């Protein structure tokens, strides 16, 4: 249900005073579609099914993402209804250029490339760390990153006055690498997340805090 | 230059971009212009049994967020509201003129073997490259025990897929509904129905 008409007191779209639930599509459903696609592609017994990917595909990048997550063909509805049939030209050009850049010759080269990296949470490396980094040249001193981190993350962006100007700085020791500041920053590429060198691999399966793991946790 | 052609379950198209079964593919006039624009294929707007369904006026709702129009689109449209014979004749004419494109026909008829047995040869006769089973439609049709009402019951998915494999040579695409807790259940049912 995309909304309720507060005058008609009915779900939208309103048909003579009443509404119903409908089929939801477009960019908003892409995350759901990708997950479903990936789930079928990575599960051994269903991975043999060829998949026609669908749900929110709006440009060549979405197309590439659906292909690497397991699709062999792609279906588009909302993007064509929004921008017309000729949107396919950009999709074809974009996908083709990207494949050339990456050295992929055929769709079969692309299909499923990312599937082995779609894993369960307990297979992620807990030793990996990424840190926020602010490009002070690009920063417009809006303070959104500070407020976000201060109020709802890890108090890892300090706010000070430097030469009479507001200044925001990441406190590396406090940053847990959650990415929130990078998502809220209104300036593209101003906050980047910098992956730190990885020394070791330890997943939850091997972690001492995991009661199911073989390594016992240290007391205290 | 990368080769964008693709082959899915024996359905070939010059690029992987197909228009999904919906208003863009609901008539010959649209489909011809889409294919001219370069689409690799189309899934024709879902066909059903005659008499055709009736659609309402006022059909789409949209999520607008911070200036982004149609970030999400919600529709309460049903399947094709044109007679079966009209659609079939148009599909045949289009396929004849675009042999290199993927022309797939979406179908939704009641979960009765006779219904599928009746419509499949008619679709096959158009020369279409494959069929897609609309097990996704979550409104209206599901109240009539079709669409997502089928897609949500793996046993029905398997049964109808098996009928389709039995009554047509065309490749079968099973359109899965996301309105389900675990997508693997209907996916496995489709695999079993397809003989896998
Ligand atoms: C107005 C409208 C009508 C649709 N009608 C059908 C239909 O008849 N059969 C079908 O299988 N899917 C139908 N769909 C669903 C689309 O084929 C597609 O699955 C959905 O829009 C998701 O793709 P998108 O995010 O690119 O729009 C319809 C979608 C819209 C917006
Ligand atoms: C980073 C993050 C962590 C969350 N952790 C929990 C949690 O521990 N327990 C819980 O019940 N919900 C958790 N949630 C879900 C939220 O409580 C809430 O249900 C969800 O964000 C939807 O509300 P919203 O759209 O206002 O964000 C979490 C959400 C986020 C974004
Ligand atoms: S990544 Fe998270 S913890 Fe680190 S500075 Fe940004 S908001 Fe704070
Ligand atoms: S959100 Fe971005 S622009 Fe705003 S203060 Fe933080 S780093 Fe600077």
Tab-separated table of C-alpha atoms and ligand atoms in Angstrom:
chain	number	residue	atom	x	y	z
A	1	UNK	CA	0.000	0.000	0.000
A	2	UNK	CA	1.790	3.166	-1.152
A	3	UNK	CA	-0.327	5.464	0.967
A	4	UNK	CA	-3.697	6.467	2.296
A	5	UNK	CA	-5.648	9.385	0.878
A	6	UNK	CA	-6.387	11.312	4.059
A	7	UNK	CA	-9.397	13.091	2.589
A	8	UNK	CA	-11.003	10.051	0.978
A	9	UNK	CA	-9.854	7.902	3.934
A	10	UNK	CA	-8.969	5.134	1.514
A	11	UNK	CA	-5.832	3.402	0.237
A	12	UNK	CA	-4.350	4.865	-2.949
A	13	UNK	CA	-5.084	4.651	-5.836
A	14	UNK	CA	-8.678	5.436	-4.898
A	15	UNK	CA	-11.477	3.891	-6.967
A	16	UNK	CA	-14.756	5.630	-6.171
A	17	UNK	CA	-13.960	5.993	-2.499
A	18	UNK	CA	-12.213	2.671	-1.921
A	19	UNK	CA	-8.821	1.149	-2.516
A	20	UNK	CA	-7.129	-2.236	-2.459
A	21	UNK	CA	-3.610	-3.593	-2.109
A	22	UNK	CA	-1.736	-3.955	-5.368
A	23	UNK	CA	1.428	-5.161	-7.047
A	24	UNK	CA	4.446	-3.138	-5.964
A	25	UNK	CA	7.329	-2.617	-8.360
A	26	UNK	CA	10.011	-0.167	-9.445
A	27	UNK	CA	13.339	0.840	-7.816
A	28	UNK	CA	11.900	0.303	-4.311
A	29	UNK	CA	11.617	-3.465	-4.811
A	30	UNK	CA	15.088	-4.029	-6.228
A	31	UNK	CA	16.668	-5.001	-2.869
A	32	UNK	CA	13.989	-7.640	-2.326
A	33	UNK	CA	14.283	-9.001	-5.850
A	34	UNK	CA	18.084	-9.224	-5.715
A	35	UNK	CA	17.994	-11.153	-2.481
A	36	UNK	CA	15.445	-13.659	-3.843
A	37	UNK	CA	17.489	-14.076	-7.018
A	38	UNK	CA	20.709	-14.603	-5.077
A	39	UNK	CA	19.048	-17.083	-2.774
A	40	UNK	CA	17.993	-19.299	-5.690
A	41	UNK	CA	21.344	-18.878	-7.440
A	42	UNK	CA	23.487	-19.791	-4.425
A	43	UNK	CA	21.496	-22.750	-3.121
A	44	UNK	CA	23.030	-25.896	-4.617
A	45	UNK	CA	19.873	-27.714	-5.689
A	46	UNK	CA	18.105	-24.655	-7.164
A	47	UNK	CA	21.281	-23.187	-8.686
A	48	UNK	CA	20.691	-25.300	-11.799
A	49	UNK	CA	17.635	-23.192	-12.680
A	50	UNK	CA	18.279	-20.528	-15.318
A	51	UNK	CA	16.894	-17.235	-13.972
A	52	UNK	CA	15.184	-14.321	-15.673
A	53	UNK	CA	15.764	-11.471	-13.206
A	54	UNK	CA	13.081	-8.898	-12.523
A	55	UNK	CA	12.194	-6.174	-10.039
A	56	UNK	CA	13.248	-2.546	-10.186
A	57	UNK	CA	15.824	-2.808	-12.957
A	58	UNK	CA	16.179	0.813	-14.108
A	59	UNK	CA	19.622	1.188	-15.690
A	60	UNK	CA	22.656	-0.770	-16.897
A	61	UNK	CA	24.145	-0.941	-13.425
A	62	UNK	CA	21.036	-2.603	-12.003
A	63	UNK	CA	21.151	-4.946	-14.983
A	64	UNK	CA	24.778	-5.868	-14.305
A	65	UNK	CA	23.975	-6.466	-10.638
A	66	UNK	CA	21.127	-8.854	-11.495
A	67	UNK	CA	23.354	-10.704	-13.957
A	68	UNK	CA	26.251	-11.171	-11.529
A	69	UNK	CA	23.753	-12.293	-8.873
A	70	UNK	CA	22.636	-15.101	-11.164
A	71	UNK	CA	20.322	-13.864	-13.934
A	72	UNK	CA	20.651	-14.914	-17.568
A	73	UNK	CA	17.987	-12.559	-18.872
A	74	UNK	CA	16.416	-9.415	-17.440
A	75	UNK	CA	12.889	-8.056	-17.392
A	76	UNK	CA	11.905	-4.420	-17.057
A	77	UNK	CA	8.535	-2.784	-16.553
A	78	UNK	CA	8.461	0.357	-14.392
A	79	UNK	CA	11.550	1.962	-15.947
A	80	UNK	CA	9.975	1.616	-19.405
A	81	UNK	CA	6.676	3.002	-18.095
A	82	UNK	CA	8.548	5.953	-16.591
A	83	UNK	CA	10.939	6.814	-19.416
A	84	UNK	CA	9.659	5.030	-22.513
A	85	UNK	CA	10.983	2.253	-24.719
A	86	UNK	CA	14.178	4.043	-25.678
A	87	UNK	CA	15.618	3.586	-22.202
A	88	UNK	CA	16.869	0.242	-23.510
A	89	UNK	CA	19.479	2.043	-25.613
A	90	UNK	CA	21.243	3.340	-22.499
A	91	UNK	CA	20.929	-0.054	-20.843
A	92	UNK	CA	22.532	-1.815	-23.805
A	93	UNK	CA	25.317	0.775	-24.212
A	94	UNK	CA	26.056	0.884	-20.511
A	95	UNK	CA	26.157	-2.870	-20.075
A	96	UNK	CA	28.268	-3.293	-23.182
A	97	UNK	CA	30.801	-0.645	-22.099
A	98	UNK	CA	31.029	-2.105	-18.629
A	99	UNK	CA	31.598	-5.610	-20.017
A	100	UNK	CA	34.335	-4.297	-22.312
A	101	UNK	CA	35.971	-2.495	-19.413
A	102	UNK	CA	35.930	-5.631	-17.292
A	103	UNK	CA	36.964	-7.892	-20.152
A	104	UNK	CA	33.763	-9.930	-20.159
A	105	UNK	CA	32.977	-11.183	-23.645
A	106	UNK	CA	29.613	-12.842	-23.217
A	107	UNK	CA	26.619	-12.746	-20.883
A	108	UNK	CA	27.608	-16.236	-19.761
A	109	UNK	CA	30.903	-14.736	-18.496
A	110	UNK	CA	28.942	-12.337	-16.323
A	111	UNK	CA	26.100	-14.486	-14.993
A	112	UNK	CA	26.592	-15.540	-11.391
A	113	UNK	CA	30.009	-13.871	-10.864
A	114	UNK	CA	29.024	-12.514	-7.458
A	115	UNK	CA	27.087	-15.538	-6.269
A	116	UNK	CA	29.986	-17.263	-4.409
A	117	UNK	CA	30.455	-14.069	-2.389
A	118	UNK	CA	26.837	-13.991	-1.213
A	119	UNK	CA	27.243	-15.883	2.062
A	120	UNK	CA	25.557	-16.214	5.417
A	121	UNK	CA	26.510	-13.754	8.143
A	122	UNK	CA	28.500	-16.366	10.017
A	123	UNK	CA	30.910	-16.632	7.104
A	124	UNK	CA	31.944	-12.968	7.242
A	125	UNK	CA	35.402	-12.083	8.507
A	126	UNK	CA	35.118	-10.498	11.961
A	127	UNK	CA	38.750	-9.355	11.736
A	128	UNK	CA	38.002	-7.018	8.841
A	129	UNK	CA	37.769	-3.325	9.645
A	130	UNK	CA	36.899	-0.277	7.599
A	131	UNK	CA	37.264	3.331	8.810
A	132	UNK	CA	35.502	6.529	7.795
A	133	UNK	CA	37.650	9.248	6.275
A	134	UNK	CA	36.491	12.818	5.619
A	135	UNK	CA	37.830	14.755	2.645
A	136	UNK	CA	38.198	18.146	4.345
A	137	UNK	CA	38.385	19.925	0.963
A	138	UNK	CA	34.998	18.577	-0.113
A	139	UNK	CA	33.293	18.953	3.300
A	140	UNK	CA	30.694	21.734	3.463
A	141	UNK	CA	30.588	21.674	7.312
A	142	UNK	CA	26.916	20.759	7.480
A	143	UNK	CA	27.405	18.563	10.535
A	144	UNK	CA	25.059	15.771	9.479
A	145	UNK	CA	27.747	13.117	9.899
A	146	UNK	CA	28.548	14.328	13.410
A	147	UNK	CA	24.911	14.303	14.514
A	148	UNK	CA	24.307	10.871	13.025
A	149	UNK	CA	27.371	9.313	14.623
A	150	UNK	CA	26.964	11.191	17.908
A	151	UNK	CA	23.269	10.385	18.431
A	152	UNK	CA	22.862	6.991	16.844
A	153	UNK	CA	26.253	5.415	16.256
A	154	UNK	CA	29.579	5.429	18.076
A	155	UNK	CA	30.459	9.067	18.886
A	156	UNK	CA	33.356	8.819	16.476
A	157	UNK	CA	33.131	12.181	14.690
A	158	UNK	CA	34.338	15.144	16.709
A	159	UNK	CA	33.061	18.670	16.227
A	160	UNK	CA	35.568	21.431	16.961
A	161	UNK	CA	36.309	24.982	15.916
A	162	UNK	CA	39.352	25.345	13.703
A	163	UNK	CA	40.366	28.844	12.634
A	164	UNK	CA	36.865	30.040	13.504
A	165	UNK	CA	35.226	27.373	11.319
A	166	UNK	CA	33.370	24.226	12.284
A	167	UNK	CA	35.582	21.203	11.801
A	168	UNK	CA	34.607	17.544	11.739
A	169	UNK	CA	37.134	14.801	12.283
A	170	UNK	CA	36.852	11.035	12.525
A	171	UNK	CA	38.197	9.512	15.752
A	172	UNK	CA	39.720	6.319	14.337
A	173	UNK	CA	39.812	4.489	17.663
A	174	UNK	CA	36.060	4.915	18.139
A	175	UNK	CA	34.897	4.284	14.565
A	176	UNK	CA	33.370	0.837	14.058
A	177	UNK	CA	33.046	1.281	10.315
A	178	UNK	CA	29.257	1.266	10.211
A	179	UNK	CA	29.064	3.511	7.071
A	180	UNK	CA	26.213	5.626	8.468
A	181	UNK	CA	28.113	8.920	8.106
A	182	UNK	CA	29.013	8.103	4.493
A	183	UNK	CA	25.339	7.461	3.756
A	184	UNK	CA	24.099	10.692	5.357
A	185	UNK	CA	26.802	13.013	3.963
A	186	UNK	CA	25.173	15.127	1.222
A	187	UNK	CA	28.413	15.555	-0.733
A	188	UNK	CA	29.335	12.690	-3.071
A	189	UNK	CA	32.633	10.989	-2.224
A	190	UNK	CA	33.266	13.370	0.690
A	191	UNK	CA	33.258	10.591	3.264
A	192	UNK	CA	34.901	7.413	2.058
A	193	UNK	CA	35.204	4.178	3.916
A	194	UNK	CA	38.796	2.976	3.934
A	195	UNK	CA	39.297	-0.776	4.304
A	196	UNK	CA	42.168	-1.533	6.679
A	197	UNK	CA	44.766	-4.198	5.964
A	198	UNK	CA	43.415	-7.647	6.807
A	199	UNK	CA	45.775	-9.711	8.926
A	200	UNK	CA	43.687	-12.703	9.700
A	201	UNK	CA	40.381	-14.382	9.061
A	202	UNK	CA	38.049	-15.239	11.888
A	203	UNK	CA	34.382	-15.873	11.290
A	204	UNK	CA	31.706	-16.362	13.938
A	205	UNK	CA	32.073	-20.079	13.380
A	206	UNK	CA	35.622	-19.810	14.747
A	207	UNK	CA	35.013	-17.082	17.295
A	208	UNK	CA	35.562	-17.899	20.993
A	209	UNK	CA	32.334	-16.068	21.956
A	210	UNK	CA	30.365	-18.515	19.877
A	211	UNK	CA	29.187	-21.301	22.184
A	212	UNK	CA	29.180	-23.628	19.192
A	213	UNK	CA	32.776	-22.923	18.184
A	214	UNK	CA	35.632	-25.236	19.050
A	215	UNK	CA	37.752	-22.550	20.711
A	216	UNK	CA	36.687	-21.871	24.323
A	217	UNK	CA	36.060	-18.244	25.381
A	218	UNK	CA	38.419	-16.747	27.949
A	219	UNK	CA	36.705	-15.985	31.227
A	220	UNK	CA	36.389	-12.261	32.114
B	1	UNK	CA	32.604	-5.240	-28.279
B	2	UNK	CA	30.981	-7.571	-25.831
B	3	UNK	CA	28.463	-10.079	-27.156
B	4	UNK	CA	25.206	-9.323	-25.338
B	5	UNK	CA	23.210	-12.186	-26.785
B	6	UNK	CA	21.781	-14.635	-24.332
B	7	UNK	CA	20.186	-18.037	-24.214
B	8	UNK	CA	17.971	-18.944	-21.305
B	9	UNK	CA	16.425	-22.405	-21.312
B	10	UNK	CA	16.705	-22.402	-25.101
B	11	UNK	CA	15.118	-18.977	-25.555
B	12	UNK	CA	17.522	-16.805	-27.495
B	13	UNK	CA	17.626	-13.033	-27.662
B	14	UNK	CA	20.150	-10.555	-29.089
B	15	UNK	CA	20.472	-8.836	-25.693
B	16	UNK	CA	19.277	-9.762	-22.214
B	17	UNK	CA	16.759	-6.921	-21.923
B	18	UNK	CA	13.142	-8.021	-22.141
B	19	UNK	CA	10.069	-5.985	-21.400
B	20	UNK	CA	8.124	-7.605	-18.558
B	21	UNK	CA	4.533	-8.697	-18.945
B	22	UNK	CA	2.569	-5.474	-18.335
B	23	UNK	CA	1.090	-2.506	-20.252
B	24	UNK	CA	4.258	-1.971	-22.338
B	25	UNK	CA	3.621	-5.402	-23.897
B	26	UNK	CA	-0.168	-5.482	-24.008
B	27	UNK	CA	-0.649	-4.992	-27.739
B	28	UNK	CA	1.036	-5.299	-31.109
B	29	UNK	CA	1.314	-1.526	-31.497
B	30	UNK	CA	3.455	-1.247	-28.348
B	31	UNK	CA	5.482	-4.371	-28.876
B	32	UNK	CA	6.527	-3.470	-32.421
B	33	UNK	CA	7.796	-0.074	-31.326
B	34	UNK	CA	9.603	-1.640	-28.362
B	35	UNK	CA	11.357	-4.134	-30.602
B	36	UNK	CA	12.273	-1.315	-33.000
B	37	UNK	CA	13.772	0.555	-30.028
B	38	UNK	CA	16.036	-2.432	-29.450
B	39	UNK	CA	14.508	-4.598	-26.741
B	40	UNK	CA	15.858	-8.141	-26.961
B	41	UNK	CA	12.491	-9.619	-26.178
B	42	UNK	CA	9.090	-9.149	-24.614
B	43	UNK	CA	6.907	-11.116	-22.265
B	44	UNK	CA	3.430	-10.468	-23.603
B	45	UNK	CA	0.844	-9.077	-21.182
B	46	UNK	CA	-0.694	-12.075	-19.390
B	47	UNK	CA	-3.345	-13.966	-21.356
B	48	UNK	CA	-6.312	-15.592	-19.669
B	49	UNK	CA	-9.477	-17.416	-20.624
B	50	UNK	CA	-12.366	-15.649	-22.328
B	51	UNK	CA	-14.418	-13.716	-21.411
B	52	UNK	CA	-11.625	-11.258	-20.604
B	53	UNK	CA	-11.291	-9.595	-17.195
B	54	UNK	CA	-12.506	-6.062	-16.607
B	55	UNK	CA	-10.095	-3.434	-15.304
B	56	UNK	CA	-10.832	-0.512	-12.971
B	57	UNK	CA	-10.188	3.144	-13.648
B	58	UNK	CA	-7.596	4.742	-11.378
B	59	UNK	CA	-4.914	2.085	-11.489
B	60	UNK	CA	-1.539	3.265	-10.231
B	61	UNK	CA	-0.271	4.633	-6.967
B	62	UNK	CA	3.321	5.774	-6.602
B	63	UNK	CA	5.817	6.287	-3.837
B	64	UNK	CA	7.415	9.686	-4.214
B	65	UNK	CA	10.346	10.285	-1.944
B	66	UNK	CA	12.276	13.507	-1.606
B	67	UNK	CA	11.608	14.565	-5.166
B	68	UNK	CA	12.162	11.117	-6.689
B	69	UNK	CA	9.013	10.301	-8.593
B	70	UNK	CA	7.952	6.691	-8.898
B	71	UNK	CA	10.586	5.341	-6.541
B	72	UNK	CA	7.956	2.642	-6.189
B	73	UNK	CA	4.924	1.979	-8.363
B	74	UNK	CA	1.833	0.207	-7.168
B	75	UNK	CA	-0.785	-1.069	-9.600
B	76	UNK	CA	-4.192	-2.656	-9.260
B	77	UNK	CA	-4.477	-3.641	-12.890
B	78	UNK	CA	-5.343	-7.223	-13.779
B	79	UNK	CA	-4.252	-9.309	-16.776
B	80	UNK	CA	-5.140	-8.508	-20.401
B	81	UNK	CA	-8.681	-7.231	-20.863
B	82	UNK	CA	-8.752	-8.105	-24.584
B	83	UNK	CA	-10.155	-11.305	-26.112
B	84	UNK	CA	-7.715	-14.218	-26.371
B	85	UNK	CA	-7.993	-14.504	-30.166
B	86	UNK	CA	-6.985	-10.859	-30.662
B	87	UNK	CA	-3.830	-11.286	-28.597
B	88	UNK	CA	-2.919	-14.593	-30.242
B	89	UNK	CA	-3.233	-13.151	-33.760
B	90	UNK	CA	-1.063	-10.171	-32.821
B	91	UNK	CA	1.598	-12.359	-31.179
B	92	UNK	CA	1.777	-14.469	-34.323
B	93	UNK	CA	2.162	-11.409	-36.549
B	94	UNK	CA	4.903	-9.924	-34.359
B	95	UNK	CA	6.871	-13.173	-34.084
B	96	UNK	CA	6.795	-13.574	-37.843
B	97	UNK	CA	8.373	-10.148	-38.337
B	98	UNK	CA	10.917	-10.439	-35.496
B	99	UNK	CA	12.272	-13.982	-35.658
B	100	UNK	CA	15.477	-13.009	-33.823
B	101	UNK	CA	13.738	-11.612	-30.733
B	102	UNK	CA	12.439	-13.510	-27.730
B	103	UNK	CA	8.658	-13.474	-27.748
B	104	UNK	CA	7.389	-15.039	-24.546
B	105	UNK	CA	3.730	-15.358	-23.680
B	106	UNK	CA	2.594	-14.934	-20.099
B	107	UNK	CA	-0.365	-17.120	-19.181
B	108	UNK	CA	-2.768	-17.305	-16.265
B	109	UNK	CA	-5.710	-19.692	-16.357
B	110	UNK	CA	-7.420	-21.590	-13.525
B	111	UNK	CA	-5.577	-24.433	-11.800
B	112	UNK	CA	-7.468	-27.008	-13.798
B	113	UNK	CA	-5.654	-29.355	-16.144
B	114	UNK	CA	-8.268	-28.881	-18.878
B	115	UNK	CA	-7.707	-25.103	-18.917
B	116	UNK	CA	-3.960	-25.445	-19.471
B	117	UNK	CA	-4.425	-28.241	-21.954
B	118	UNK	CA	-6.738	-25.984	-23.951
B	119	UNK	CA	-4.677	-22.793	-24.031
B	120	UNK	CA	-1.159	-24.185	-24.495
B	121	UNK	CA	-1.575	-25.429	-28.096
B	122	UNK	CA	-3.167	-22.093	-29.043
B	123	UNK	CA	-0.129	-20.237	-27.729
B	124	UNK	CA	2.301	-22.679	-29.295
B	125	UNK	CA	0.612	-22.140	-32.641
B	126	UNK	CA	1.662	-18.448	-32.621
B	127	UNK	CA	5.304	-19.474	-32.967
B	128	UNK	CA	6.187	-17.877	-29.618
B	129	UNK	CA	9.562	-18.835	-28.127
B	130	UNK	CA	8.347	-19.714	-24.670
B	131	UNK	CA	5.751	-19.224	-21.992
B	132	UNK	CA	5.828	-17.593	-18.594
B	133	UNK	CA	3.464	-18.752	-15.871
B	134	UNK	CA	2.054	-15.773	-14.002
B	135	UNK	CA	2.149	-17.032	-10.418
B	136	UNK	CA	2.885	-13.538	-9.176
B	137	UNK	CA	-0.140	-11.257	-9.483
B	138	UNK	CA	-1.003	-10.415	-5.849
B	139	UNK	CA	-4.347	-8.635	-6.286
B	140	UNK	CA	-7.682	-9.400	-7.887
B	141	UNK	CA	-6.579	-12.542	-9.667
B	142	UNK	CA	-5.364	-14.088	-6.409
B	143	UNK	CA	-8.899	-13.683	-5.028
B	144	UNK	CA	-9.929	-15.903	-7.958
B	145	UNK	CA	-7.365	-18.544	-6.916
B	146	UNK	CA	-4.856	-17.629	-9.599
B	147	UNK	CA	-1.614	-15.625	-9.659
B	148	UNK	CA	0.080	-15.426	-6.274
B	149	UNK	CA	-2.566	-17.743	-4.785
B	150	UNK	CA	-0.874	-20.440	-6.887
B	151	UNK	CA	2.661	-19.089	-6.415
B	152	UNK	CA	2.311	-19.326	-2.647
B	153	UNK	CA	1.540	-23.043	-2.689
B	154	UNK	CA	4.543	-25.059	-3.875
B	155	UNK	CA	2.318	-28.053	-4.648
B	156	UNK	CA	0.310	-26.010	-7.163
B	157	UNK	CA	3.465	-24.523	-8.693
B	158	UNK	CA	4.803	-28.002	-9.284
B	159	UNK	CA	1.513	-29.327	-10.622
B	160	UNK	CA	0.927	-26.553	-13.165
B	161	UNK	CA	4.574	-26.524	-14.258
B	162	UNK	CA	4.315	-30.265	-14.884
B	163	UNK	CA	1.169	-29.820	-16.997
B	164	UNK	CA	2.950	-27.197	-19.067
B	165	UNK	CA	5.953	-29.424	-19.639
B	166	UNK	CA	3.538	-32.171	-20.639
B	167	UNK	CA	1.312	-30.185	-23.016
B	168	UNK	CA	3.837	-27.978	-24.810
B	169	UNK	CA	7.328	-28.187	-26.245
B	170	UNK	CA	7.952	-24.541	-25.440
B	171	UNK	CA	10.394	-23.629	-22.657
B	172	UNK	CA	8.563	-22.706	-19.440
B	173	UNK	CA	9.486	-19.763	-17.213
B	174	UNK	CA	7.841	-19.841	-13.796
B	175	UNK	CA	7.302	-16.313	-12.482
B	176	UNK	CA	7.719	-16.597	-8.723
B	177	UNK	CA	5.905	-14.343	-6.268
B	178	UNK	CA	8.041	-12.534	-3.693
B	179	UNK	CA	5.035	-12.563	-1.341
B	180	UNK	CA	6.312	-15.621	0.440
B	181	UNK	CA	8.634	-16.288	3.375
B	182	UNK	CA	11.109	-18.570	1.629
B	183	UNK	CA	11.633	-18.262	-2.114
B	184	UNK	CA	13.363	-21.641	-2.242
B	185	UNK	CA	10.124	-23.541	-1.662
B	186	UNK	CA	8.367	-22.456	-4.886
B	187	UNK	CA	11.705	-22.489	-6.745
B	188	UNK	CA	12.203	-26.145	-5.806
B	189	UNK	CA	8.600	-26.879	-6.792
B	190	UNK	CA	9.213	-25.342	-10.225
B	191	UNK	CA	12.355	-27.429	-10.574
B	192	UNK	CA	10.482	-30.609	-9.685
B	193	UNK	CA	7.585	-29.737	-12.007
B	194	UNK	CA	10.085	-29.186	-14.795
B	195	UNK	CA	11.482	-32.641	-14.271
B	196	UNK	CA	14.654	-31.551	-12.441
C	1	LIG	C1	0.626	-1.759	-14.544
C	1	LIG	C2	1.271	-3.087	-14.394
C	1	LIG	C3	0.649	-4.219	-14.880
C	1	LIG	C4	1.231	-5.463	-14.753
C	1	LIG	N1	0.618	-6.552	-15.281
C	1	LIG	C5	1.222	-7.766	-15.216
C	1	LIG	C6	0.661	-8.892	-15.861
C	1	LIG	O1	-0.385	-8.825	-16.515
C	1	LIG	N2	1.311	-10.078	-15.752
C	1	LIG	C7	2.468	-10.206	-15.073
C	1	LIG	O2	3.027	-11.313	-15.019
C	1	LIG	N3	3.046	-9.146	-14.455
C	1	LIG	C8	2.442	-7.931	-14.520
C	1	LIG	N4	3.052	-6.842	-13.946
C	1	LIG	C9	4.308	-7.029	-13.197
C	1	LIG	C10	5.522	-6.763	-14.066
C	1	LIG	O3	5.601	-7.697	-15.115
C	1	LIG	C11	6.818	-6.850	-13.249
C	1	LIG	O4	6.902	-8.134	-12.658
C	1	LIG	C12	6.916	-5.829	-12.139
C	1	LIG	O5	6.468	-4.576	-12.585
C	1	LIG	C13	8.341	-5.712	-11.580
C	1	LIG	O6	9.239	-5.177	-12.506
C	1	LIG	P1	9.691	-3.611	-12.480
C	1	LIG	O7	10.194	-3.322	-11.092
C	1	LIG	O8	10.713	-3.472	-13.558
C	1	LIG	O9	8.461	-2.822	-12.783
C	1	LIG	C14	2.475	-5.578	-14.075
C	1	LIG	C15	3.099	-4.434	-13.601
C	1	LIG	C16	2.530	-3.190	-13.759
C	1	LIG	C17	3.242	-1.979	-13.253
C	2	LIG	C1	21.331	-0.748	12.398
C	2	LIG	C2	20.042	-1.342	12.882
C	2	LIG	C3	20.034	-2.235	13.924
C	2	LIG	C4	18.835	-2.779	14.381
C	2	LIG	N1	18.849	-3.637	15.430
C	2	LIG	C5	17.675	-4.122	15.938
C	2	LIG	C6	17.643	-4.928	17.102
C	2	LIG	O1	18.656	-5.217	17.721
C	2	LIG	N2	16.452	-5.382	17.527
C	2	LIG	C7	15.282	-5.078	16.895
C	2	LIG	O2	14.232	-5.514	17.335
C	2	LIG	N3	15.294	-4.308	15.799
C	2	LIG	C8	16.454	-3.816	15.310
C	2	LIG	N4	16.434	-3.004	14.208
C	2	LIG	C9	15.156	-2.718	13.539
C	2	LIG	C10	14.515	-1.427	14.070
C	2	LIG	O3	14.160	-1.551	15.443
C	2	LIG	C11	13.260	-1.098	13.287
C	2	LIG	O4	12.361	-2.164	13.378
C	2	LIG	C12	13.524	-0.861	11.801
C	2	LIG	O5	14.653	-0.049	11.631
C	2	LIG	C13	12.324	-0.240	11.070
C	2	LIG	O6	12.045	1.068	11.501
C	2	LIG	P1	12.514	2.372	10.647
C	2	LIG	O7	11.983	2.189	9.272
C	2	LIG	O8	11.994	3.556	11.381
C	2	LIG	O9	14.014	2.346	10.644
C	2	LIG	C14	17.621	-2.410	13.754
C	2	LIG	C15	17.639	-1.508	12.706
C	2	LIG	C16	18.813	-0.972	12.265
C	2	LIG	C17	18.798	0.018	11.128
C	3	LIG	S1	31.435	4.840	10.088
C	3	LIG	FE1	29.903	4.853	11.706
C	3	LIG	S2	31.122	4.802	13.579
C	3	LIG	FE2	32.512	5.408	11.959
C	3	LIG	S3	32.478	7.603	11.998
C	3	LIG	FE3	30.933	6.975	10.490
C	3	LIG	S4	29.031	6.887	11.631
C	3	LIG	FE4	30.680	6.931	13.133
C	4	LIG	S1	28.162	15.225	6.424
C	4	LIG	FE1	29.772	15.443	4.906
C	4	LIG	S2	29.692	17.586	4.322
C	4	LIG	FE2	28.525	17.412	6.196
C	4	LIG	S3	30.024	17.871	7.801
C	4	LIG	FE3	30.030	15.669	7.538
C	4	LIG	S4	31.672	15.282	6.078
C	4	LIG	FE4	31.188	17.443	5.951
